[in-house]
């Protein structure tokens, strides 16, 4: 029996807030960033979500979900952060790793 890859199942979640009135310009920028992540890491999928309602301050909360068949590694996580910076995404991005609950 083979030993599972040590990162299998690790998923990266990244969330941040953006002004509601800037929604359209950020969608395009984030989609370009997602394309770059997928090109850099074959097999990676990136899902983009948002909270259904903006905050009282007029901010939307967006969430990226990064998955890879072998799990997200520290190198992938660093690359995602670097690519986000290169694409001008918000600097206040909260990134967290989660594993499936067994």
PDB file of C-alpha atoms in Angstrom:
ATOM      1  CA  UNK A   1       0.000   0.000   0.000  1.00  0.00           C
ATOM      2  CA  UNK A   2       1.361   3.430  -0.920  1.00  0.00           C
ATOM      3  CA  UNK A   3       1.757   6.199   1.622  1.00  0.00           C
ATOM      4  CA  UNK A   4      -0.495   9.193   0.933  1.00  0.00           C
ATOM      5  CA  UNK A   5       1.158  12.445  -0.071  1.00  0.00           C
ATOM      6  CA  UNK A   6       1.708  14.520   3.112  1.00  0.00           C
ATOM      7  CA  UNK A   7      -0.301  17.464   1.754  1.00  0.00           C
ATOM      8  CA  UNK A   8      -3.235  15.480   0.330  1.00  0.00           C
ATOM      9  CA  UNK A   9      -6.501  17.115   1.262  1.00  0.00           C
ATOM     10  CA  UNK A  10      -5.012  20.456   2.315  1.00  0.00           C
ATOM     11  CA  UNK A  11      -7.098  23.291   0.874  1.00  0.00           C
ATOM     12  CA  UNK A  12      -6.126  26.969   0.883  1.00  0.00           C
ATOM     13  CA  UNK A  13      -8.791  29.551   1.724  1.00  0.00           C
ATOM     14  CA  UNK A  14      -8.028  33.240   1.167  1.00  0.00           C
ATOM     15  CA  UNK A  15     -10.459  36.014   2.022  1.00  0.00           C
ATOM     16  CA  UNK A  16     -10.436  39.784   1.752  1.00  0.00           C
ATOM     17  CA  UNK A  17     -12.749  42.793   1.568  1.00  0.00           C
ATOM     18  CA  UNK A  18     -13.349  45.081  -1.408  1.00  0.00           C
ATOM     19  CA  UNK A  19     -15.484  48.190  -1.925  1.00  0.00           C
ATOM     20  CA  UNK A  20     -18.889  47.289  -3.389  1.00  0.00           C
ATOM     21  CA  UNK A  21     -18.673  50.060  -5.999  1.00  0.00           C
ATOM     22  CA  UNK A  22     -15.411  48.541  -7.349  1.00  0.00           C
ATOM     23  CA  UNK A  23     -16.881  45.046  -7.891  1.00  0.00           C
ATOM     24  CA  UNK A  24     -16.560  44.978 -11.710  1.00  0.00           C
ATOM     25  CA  UNK A  25     -12.925  46.102 -11.845  1.00  0.00           C
ATOM     26  CA  UNK A  26     -11.862  43.560  -9.187  1.00  0.00           C
ATOM     27  CA  UNK A  27     -13.641  40.616 -10.823  1.00  0.00           C
ATOM     28  CA  UNK A  28     -11.545  40.986 -13.968  1.00  0.00           C
ATOM     29  CA  UNK A  29      -8.315  41.369 -11.996  1.00  0.00           C
ATOM     30  CA  UNK A  30      -9.034  38.342  -9.801  1.00  0.00           C
ATOM     31  CA  UNK A  31      -9.947  36.193 -12.821  1.00  0.00           C
ATOM     32  CA  UNK A  32      -6.597  37.081 -14.456  1.00  0.00           C
ATOM     33  CA  UNK A  33      -4.849  36.149 -11.204  1.00  0.00           C
ATOM     34  CA  UNK A  34      -6.721  32.829 -11.068  1.00  0.00           C
ATOM     35  CA  UNK A  35      -5.622  32.017 -14.613  1.00  0.00           C
ATOM     36  CA  UNK A  36      -2.002  32.675 -13.612  1.00  0.00           C
ATOM     37  CA  UNK A  37      -2.314  30.374 -10.563  1.00  0.00           C
ATOM     38  CA  UNK A  38      -3.741  27.539 -12.663  1.00  0.00           C
ATOM     39  CA  UNK A  39      -0.966  27.968 -15.244  1.00  0.00           C
ATOM     40  CA  UNK A  40       1.715  27.970 -12.545  1.00  0.00           C
ATOM     41  CA  UNK A  41       0.311  24.875 -10.804  1.00  0.00           C
ATOM     42  CA  UNK A  42      -1.212  22.319 -13.210  1.00  0.00           C
ATOM     43  CA  UNK A  43      -4.113  20.539 -11.565  1.00  0.00           C
ATOM     44  CA  UNK A  44      -4.906  23.497  -9.282  1.00  0.00           C
ATOM     45  CA  UNK A  45      -8.498  24.708  -9.227  1.00  0.00           C
ATOM     46  CA  UNK A  46      -9.525  28.081  -7.844  1.00  0.00           C
ATOM     47  CA  UNK A  47     -13.071  28.945  -6.891  1.00  0.00           C
ATOM     48  CA  UNK A  48     -14.176  32.526  -6.189  1.00  0.00           C
ATOM     49  CA  UNK A  49     -17.014  33.152  -3.737  1.00  0.00           C
ATOM     50  CA  UNK A  50     -18.508  36.186  -2.053  1.00  0.00           C
ATOM     51  CA  UNK A  51     -20.721  36.741   0.950  1.00  0.00           C
ATOM     52  CA  UNK A  52     -24.308  37.315  -0.167  1.00  0.00           C
ATOM     53  CA  UNK A  53     -24.592  40.739   1.497  1.00  0.00           C
ATOM     54  CA  UNK A  54     -22.076  43.588   1.762  1.00  0.00           C
ATOM     55  CA  UNK A  55     -21.083  44.942   5.155  1.00  0.00           C
ATOM     56  CA  UNK A  56     -22.653  48.055   6.659  1.00  0.00           C
ATOM     57  CA  UNK A  57     -19.505  49.891   5.479  1.00  0.00           C
ATOM     58  CA  UNK A  58     -20.200  48.940   1.832  1.00  0.00           C
ATOM     59  CA  UNK A  59     -17.538  46.225   1.617  1.00  0.00           C
ATOM     60  CA  UNK A  60     -17.893  42.844  -0.035  1.00  0.00           C
ATOM     61  CA  UNK A  61     -16.083  39.829   1.421  1.00  0.00           C
ATOM     62  CA  UNK A  62     -14.571  37.580  -1.228  1.00  0.00           C
ATOM     63  CA  UNK A  63     -13.171  34.094  -0.709  1.00  0.00           C
ATOM     64  CA  UNK A  64     -10.806  32.155  -2.956  1.00  0.00           C
ATOM     65  CA  UNK A  65     -10.710  28.381  -2.525  1.00  0.00           C
ATOM     66  CA  UNK A  66      -7.531  26.770  -3.902  1.00  0.00           C
ATOM     67  CA  UNK A  67      -7.461  22.981  -4.323  1.00  0.00           C
ATOM     68  CA  UNK A  68      -4.891  20.640  -5.832  1.00  0.00           C
ATOM     69  CA  UNK A  69      -5.186  16.837  -6.259  1.00  0.00           C
ATOM     70  CA  UNK A  70      -2.108  16.317  -4.055  1.00  0.00           C
ATOM     71  CA  UNK A  71      -3.150  19.106  -1.670  1.00  0.00           C
ATOM     72  CA  UNK A  72      -1.817  22.625  -1.376  1.00  0.00           C
ATOM     73  CA  UNK A  73       1.865  22.727  -0.376  1.00  0.00           C
ATOM     74  CA  UNK A  74       3.735  25.571   1.348  1.00  0.00           C
ATOM     75  CA  UNK A  75       5.393  26.331  -2.021  1.00  0.00           C
ATOM     76  CA  UNK A  76       2.000  26.657  -3.690  1.00  0.00           C
ATOM     77  CA  UNK A  77       0.747  28.894  -0.887  1.00  0.00           C
ATOM     78  CA  UNK A  78       3.781  31.193  -1.269  1.00  0.00           C
ATOM     79  CA  UNK A  79       3.303  31.253  -5.045  1.00  0.00           C
ATOM     80  CA  UNK A  80      -0.375  32.191  -4.681  1.00  0.00           C
ATOM     81  CA  UNK A  81       0.591  35.096  -2.390  1.00  0.00           C
ATOM     82  CA  UNK A  82       3.295  36.237  -4.816  1.00  0.00           C
ATOM     83  CA  UNK A  83       0.977  36.035  -7.823  1.00  0.00           C
ATOM     84  CA  UNK A  84      -1.724  37.949  -5.926  1.00  0.00           C
ATOM     85  CA  UNK A  85       0.754  40.723  -5.212  1.00  0.00           C
ATOM     86  CA  UNK A  86       1.937  40.753  -8.845  1.00  0.00           C
ATOM     87  CA  UNK A  87      -1.690  41.145 -10.005  1.00  0.00           C
ATOM     88  CA  UNK A  88      -2.323  44.033  -7.615  1.00  0.00           C
ATOM     89  CA  UNK A  89      -4.793  42.233  -5.403  1.00  0.00           C
ATOM     90  CA  UNK A  90      -5.509  43.660  -1.955  1.00  0.00           C
ATOM     91  CA  UNK A  91      -2.545  43.404   0.426  1.00  0.00           C
ATOM     92  CA  UNK A  92      -4.809  42.481   3.361  1.00  0.00           C
ATOM     93  CA  UNK A  93      -5.513  38.901   2.300  1.00  0.00           C
ATOM     94  CA  UNK A  94      -6.140  36.432   5.107  1.00  0.00           C
ATOM     95  CA  UNK A  95      -4.895  32.966   4.102  1.00  0.00           C
ATOM     96  CA  UNK A  96      -5.680  29.770   6.002  1.00  0.00           C
ATOM     97  CA  UNK A  97      -5.151  26.073   5.341  1.00  0.00           C
ATOM     98  CA  UNK A  98      -7.792  23.474   6.175  1.00  0.00           C
ATOM     99  CA  UNK A  99      -7.848  19.672   5.967  1.00  0.00           C
ATOM    100  CA  UNK A 100     -10.867  17.369   5.730  1.00  0.00           C
ATOM    101  CA  UNK A 101     -12.331  16.381   9.066  1.00  0.00           C
ATOM    102  CA  UNK A 102     -12.278  12.607   9.543  1.00  0.00           C
TER     103      UNK A 102
END
